[in-house]
mmCIF file of C-alpha atoms in Angstrom:
data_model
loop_
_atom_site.group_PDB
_atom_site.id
_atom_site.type_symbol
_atom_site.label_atom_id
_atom_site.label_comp_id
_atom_site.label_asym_id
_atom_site.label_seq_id
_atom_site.Cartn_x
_atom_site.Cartn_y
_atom_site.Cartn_z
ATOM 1 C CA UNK A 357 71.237 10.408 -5.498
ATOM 2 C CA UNK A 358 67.455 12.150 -5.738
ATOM 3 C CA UNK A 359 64.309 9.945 -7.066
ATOM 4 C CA UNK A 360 62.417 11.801 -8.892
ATOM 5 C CA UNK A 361 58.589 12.125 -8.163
ATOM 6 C CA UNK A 362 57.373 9.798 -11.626
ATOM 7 C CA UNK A 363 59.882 6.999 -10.165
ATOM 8 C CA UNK A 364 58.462 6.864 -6.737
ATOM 9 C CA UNK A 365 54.891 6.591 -7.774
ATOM 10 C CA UNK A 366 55.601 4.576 -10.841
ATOM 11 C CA UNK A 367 55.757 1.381 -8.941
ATOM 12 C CA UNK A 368 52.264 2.300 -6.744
ATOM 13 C CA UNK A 369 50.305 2.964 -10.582
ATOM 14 C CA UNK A 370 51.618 -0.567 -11.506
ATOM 15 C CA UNK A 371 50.630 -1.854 -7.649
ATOM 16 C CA UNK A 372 47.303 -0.934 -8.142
ATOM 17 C CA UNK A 373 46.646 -1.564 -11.447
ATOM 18 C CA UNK A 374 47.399 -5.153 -10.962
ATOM 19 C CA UNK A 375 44.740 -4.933 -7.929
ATOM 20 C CA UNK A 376 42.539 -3.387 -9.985
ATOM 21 C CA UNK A 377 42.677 -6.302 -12.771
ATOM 22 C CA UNK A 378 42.677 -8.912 -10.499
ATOM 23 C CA UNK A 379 39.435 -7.022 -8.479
ATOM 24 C CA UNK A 380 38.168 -7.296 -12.073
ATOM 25 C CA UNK A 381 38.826 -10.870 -12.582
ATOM 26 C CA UNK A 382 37.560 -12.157 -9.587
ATOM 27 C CA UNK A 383 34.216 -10.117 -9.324
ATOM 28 C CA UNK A 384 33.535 -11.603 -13.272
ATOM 29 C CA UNK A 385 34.467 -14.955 -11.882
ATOM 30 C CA UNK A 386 31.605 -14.612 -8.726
ATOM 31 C CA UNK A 387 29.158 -13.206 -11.366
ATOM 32 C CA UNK A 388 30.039 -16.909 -13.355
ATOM 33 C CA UNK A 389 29.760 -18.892 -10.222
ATOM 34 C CA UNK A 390 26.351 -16.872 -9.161
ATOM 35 C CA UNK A 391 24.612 -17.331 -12.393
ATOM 36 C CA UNK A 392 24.799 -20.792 -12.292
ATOM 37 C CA UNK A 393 22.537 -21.444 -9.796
ATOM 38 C CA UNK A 394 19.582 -19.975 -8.480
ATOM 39 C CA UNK A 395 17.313 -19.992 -5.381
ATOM 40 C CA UNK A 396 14.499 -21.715 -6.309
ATOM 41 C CA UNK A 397 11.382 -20.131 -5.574
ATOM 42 C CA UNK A 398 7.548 -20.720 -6.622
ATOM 43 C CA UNK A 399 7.608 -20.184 -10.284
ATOM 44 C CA UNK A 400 11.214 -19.240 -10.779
ATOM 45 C CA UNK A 401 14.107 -18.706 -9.729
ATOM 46 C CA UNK A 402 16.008 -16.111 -7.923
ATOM 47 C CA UNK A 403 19.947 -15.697 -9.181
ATOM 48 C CA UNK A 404 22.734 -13.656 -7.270
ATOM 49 C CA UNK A 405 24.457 -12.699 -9.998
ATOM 50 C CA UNK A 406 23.595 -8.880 -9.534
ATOM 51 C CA UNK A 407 24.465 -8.946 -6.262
ATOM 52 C CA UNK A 408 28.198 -9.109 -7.257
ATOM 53 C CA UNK A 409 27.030 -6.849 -10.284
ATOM 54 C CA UNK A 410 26.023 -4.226 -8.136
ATOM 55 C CA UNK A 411 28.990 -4.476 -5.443
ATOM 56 C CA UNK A 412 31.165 -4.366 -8.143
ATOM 57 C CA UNK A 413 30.064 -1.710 -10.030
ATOM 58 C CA UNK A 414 29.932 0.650 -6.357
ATOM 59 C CA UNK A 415 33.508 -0.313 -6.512
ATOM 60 C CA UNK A 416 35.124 -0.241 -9.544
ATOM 61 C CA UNK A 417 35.167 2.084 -12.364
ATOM 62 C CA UNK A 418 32.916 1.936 -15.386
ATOM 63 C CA UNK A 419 34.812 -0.078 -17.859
ATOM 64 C CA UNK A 420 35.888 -2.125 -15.187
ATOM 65 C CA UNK A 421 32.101 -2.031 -14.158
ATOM 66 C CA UNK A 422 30.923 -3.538 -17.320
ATOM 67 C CA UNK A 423 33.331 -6.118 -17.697
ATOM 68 C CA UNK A 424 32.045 -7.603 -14.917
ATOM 69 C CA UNK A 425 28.441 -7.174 -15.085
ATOM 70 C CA UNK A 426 28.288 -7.631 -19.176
ATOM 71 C CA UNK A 427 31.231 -10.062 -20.119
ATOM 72 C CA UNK A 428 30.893 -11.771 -16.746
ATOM 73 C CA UNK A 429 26.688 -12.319 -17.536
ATOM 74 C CA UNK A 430 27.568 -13.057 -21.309
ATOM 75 C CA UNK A 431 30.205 -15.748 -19.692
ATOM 76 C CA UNK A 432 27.723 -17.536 -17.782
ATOM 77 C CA UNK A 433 24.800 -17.414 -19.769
ATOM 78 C CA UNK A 434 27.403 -19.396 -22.401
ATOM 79 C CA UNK A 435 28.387 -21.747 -19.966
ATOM 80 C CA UNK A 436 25.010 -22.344 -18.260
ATOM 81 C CA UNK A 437 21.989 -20.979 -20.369
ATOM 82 C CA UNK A 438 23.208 -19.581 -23.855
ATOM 83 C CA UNK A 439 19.556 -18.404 -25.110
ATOM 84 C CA UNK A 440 19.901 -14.647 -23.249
ATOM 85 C CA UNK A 441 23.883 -14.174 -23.325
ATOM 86 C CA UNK A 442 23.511 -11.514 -25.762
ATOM 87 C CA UNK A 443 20.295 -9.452 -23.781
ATOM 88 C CA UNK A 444 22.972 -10.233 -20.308
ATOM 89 C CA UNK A 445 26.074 -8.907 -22.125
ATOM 90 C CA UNK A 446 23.983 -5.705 -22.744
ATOM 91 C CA UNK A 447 21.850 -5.393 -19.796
ATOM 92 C CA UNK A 448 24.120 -6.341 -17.380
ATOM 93 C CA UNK A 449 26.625 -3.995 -18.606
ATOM 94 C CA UNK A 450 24.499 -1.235 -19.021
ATOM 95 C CA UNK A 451 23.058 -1.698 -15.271
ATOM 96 C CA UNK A 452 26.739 -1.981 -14.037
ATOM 97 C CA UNK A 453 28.125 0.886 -15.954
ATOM 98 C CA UNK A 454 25.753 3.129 -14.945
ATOM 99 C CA UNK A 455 25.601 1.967 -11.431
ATOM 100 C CA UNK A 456 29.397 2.894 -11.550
ATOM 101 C CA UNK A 457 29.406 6.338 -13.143
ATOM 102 C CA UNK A 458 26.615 7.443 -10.523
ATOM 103 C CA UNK A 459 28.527 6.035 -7.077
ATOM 104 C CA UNK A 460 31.637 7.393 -8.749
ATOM 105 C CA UNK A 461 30.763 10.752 -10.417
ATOM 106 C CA UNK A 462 27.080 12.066 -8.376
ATOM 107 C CA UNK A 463 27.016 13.508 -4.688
ATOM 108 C CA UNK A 464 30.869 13.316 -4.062
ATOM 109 C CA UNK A 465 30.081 14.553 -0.251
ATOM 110 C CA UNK A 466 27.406 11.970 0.094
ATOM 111 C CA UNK A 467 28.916 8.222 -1.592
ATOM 112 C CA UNK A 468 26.043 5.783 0.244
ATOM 113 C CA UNK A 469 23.537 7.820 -1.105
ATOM 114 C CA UNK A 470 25.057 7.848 -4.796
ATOM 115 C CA UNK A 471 25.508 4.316 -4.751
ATOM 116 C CA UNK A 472 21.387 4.065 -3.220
ATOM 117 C CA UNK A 473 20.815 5.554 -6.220
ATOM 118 C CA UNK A 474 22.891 4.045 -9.077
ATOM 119 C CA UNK A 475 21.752 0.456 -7.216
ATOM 120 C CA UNK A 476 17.974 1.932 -7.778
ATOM 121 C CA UNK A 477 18.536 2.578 -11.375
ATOM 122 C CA UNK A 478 20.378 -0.103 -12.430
ATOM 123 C CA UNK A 479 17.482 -2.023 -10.633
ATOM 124 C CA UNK A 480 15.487 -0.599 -12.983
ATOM 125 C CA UNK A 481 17.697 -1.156 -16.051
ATOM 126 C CA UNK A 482 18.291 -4.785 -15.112
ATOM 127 C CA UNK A 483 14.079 -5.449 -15.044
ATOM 128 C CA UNK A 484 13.818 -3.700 -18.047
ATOM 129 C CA UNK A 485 16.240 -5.048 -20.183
ATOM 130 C CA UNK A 486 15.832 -8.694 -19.154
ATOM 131 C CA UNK A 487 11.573 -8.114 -19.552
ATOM 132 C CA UNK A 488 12.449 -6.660 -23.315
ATOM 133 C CA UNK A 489 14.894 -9.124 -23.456
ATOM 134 C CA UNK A 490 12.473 -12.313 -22.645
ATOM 135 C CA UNK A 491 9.848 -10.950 -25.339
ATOM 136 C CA UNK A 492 12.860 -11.142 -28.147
ATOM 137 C CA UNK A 493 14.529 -14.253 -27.134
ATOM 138 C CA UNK A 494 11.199 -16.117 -26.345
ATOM 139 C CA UNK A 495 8.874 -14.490 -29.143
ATOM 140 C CA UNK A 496 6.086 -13.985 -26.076
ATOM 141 C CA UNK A 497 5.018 -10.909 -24.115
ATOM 142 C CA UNK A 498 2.986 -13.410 -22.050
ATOM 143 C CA UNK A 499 6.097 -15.177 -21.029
ATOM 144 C CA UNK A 500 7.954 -11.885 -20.287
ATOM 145 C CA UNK A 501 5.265 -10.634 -18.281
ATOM 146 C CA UNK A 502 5.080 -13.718 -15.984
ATOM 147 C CA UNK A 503 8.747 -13.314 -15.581
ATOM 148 C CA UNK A 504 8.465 -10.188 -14.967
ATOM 149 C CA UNK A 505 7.750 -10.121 -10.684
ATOM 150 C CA UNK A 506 11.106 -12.285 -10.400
ATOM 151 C CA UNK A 507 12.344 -9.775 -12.448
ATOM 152 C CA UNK A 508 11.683 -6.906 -10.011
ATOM 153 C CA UNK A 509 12.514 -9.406 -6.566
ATOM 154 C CA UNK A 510 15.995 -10.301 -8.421
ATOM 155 C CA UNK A 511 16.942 -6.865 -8.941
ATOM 156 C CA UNK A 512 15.722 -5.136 -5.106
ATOM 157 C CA UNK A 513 17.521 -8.450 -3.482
ATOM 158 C CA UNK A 514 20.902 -7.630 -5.404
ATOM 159 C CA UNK A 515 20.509 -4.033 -4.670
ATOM 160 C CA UNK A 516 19.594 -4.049 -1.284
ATOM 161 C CA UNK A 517 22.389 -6.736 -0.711
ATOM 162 C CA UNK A 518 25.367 -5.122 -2.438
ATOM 163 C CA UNK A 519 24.428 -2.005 -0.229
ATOM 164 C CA UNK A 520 24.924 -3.849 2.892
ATOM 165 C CA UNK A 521 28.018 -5.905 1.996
ATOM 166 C CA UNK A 522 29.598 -2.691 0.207
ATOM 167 C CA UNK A 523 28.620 -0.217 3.154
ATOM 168 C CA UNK A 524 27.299 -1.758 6.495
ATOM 169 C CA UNK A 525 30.221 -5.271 6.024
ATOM 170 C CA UNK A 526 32.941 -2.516 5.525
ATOM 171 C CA UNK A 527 34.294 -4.005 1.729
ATOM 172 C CA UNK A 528 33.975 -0.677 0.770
ATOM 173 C CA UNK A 529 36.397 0.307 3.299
ATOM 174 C CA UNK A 530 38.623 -2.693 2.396
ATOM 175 C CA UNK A 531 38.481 -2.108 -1.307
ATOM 176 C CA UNK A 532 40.352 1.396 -1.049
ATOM 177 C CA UNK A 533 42.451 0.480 1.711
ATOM 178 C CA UNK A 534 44.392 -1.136 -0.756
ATOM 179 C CA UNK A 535 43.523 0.576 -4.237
ATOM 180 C CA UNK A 536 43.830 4.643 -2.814
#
């Protein structure tokens, strides 16, 4: 009896699907965990949140991307600090999606450098959207702008993080060891 082609890689699309969901659900579950606590530093604090954000987003695709980084954020921020869940949901999943579309679909030949950059910029998207973000929810460009440096340290620290847990701790490796 011959199996056909569709039946032997039928059961690998469902194998890896199922990793892929439950890569999905457990990144948004560390983005819950990380944004409910912070390290405290003079003024502020610092969360860790987009370090999973970022490490996520290098690894997954898009959707997946923003499900983590914007319905993960949105998630916490209702558990922990409802006043910004609405600027995280959108921020969050902006920074991730585009994070993911630039690691996944930029410089094909040259991944650690497309993921540098889509960290960069969702760096950038991150401070941006949380400084906008802080004038709406709070009413006070004063309060946004003191904000604003942890801001900037939040989003290099997750960057330059995910870049050395994707790339120089080998998860990257790991990951599509078992999803390819």
């Amino acid at each position: 009896m011959q199996t056909t082609q569709a039946t032997q890689t039928q059961p690998k699309t469902a194998q890896i699907a199922t990793i892929r969901i439950t890569m999905t659900g457990l990144f948004m579950a560390l983005n819950i965990a990380f944004s409910s606590f912070g390290i405290p530093v003079p003024g502020g604090h610092l969360y860790l949140c987009d370090v999973v954000i970022c490490l996520a987003a290098m690894l997954l695709n898009p959707f997946e991307a923003f499900v983590v980084g914007g319905i993960g954020s949105f998630l916490g921020d209702l558990l922990f600090y409802p006043a910004p869940m609405f600027v995280s949901l959108v921020t969050h999943g902006l920074q991730a999606a585009v994070i993911s579309l630039i690691a996944h679909k930029t410089l094909k030949n040259r991944p650690q450098l497309a993921a540098g950059i889509g960290v960069f910029i969702g760096a950038i998207i991150m401070v941006v959207g949380y400084t906008l973000g802080k004038i709406y929810v709070y009413s006070t460009f004063e309060y946004a702008m003191v904000k604003l440096p942890y801001e900037i340290a939040q989003g290099a620290l997750g960057a330059i993080l995910s870049m050395i847990l994707c790339w120089k701790m080998g998860i990257h490796k790991l990951f599509h060891r078992f999803v390819d």
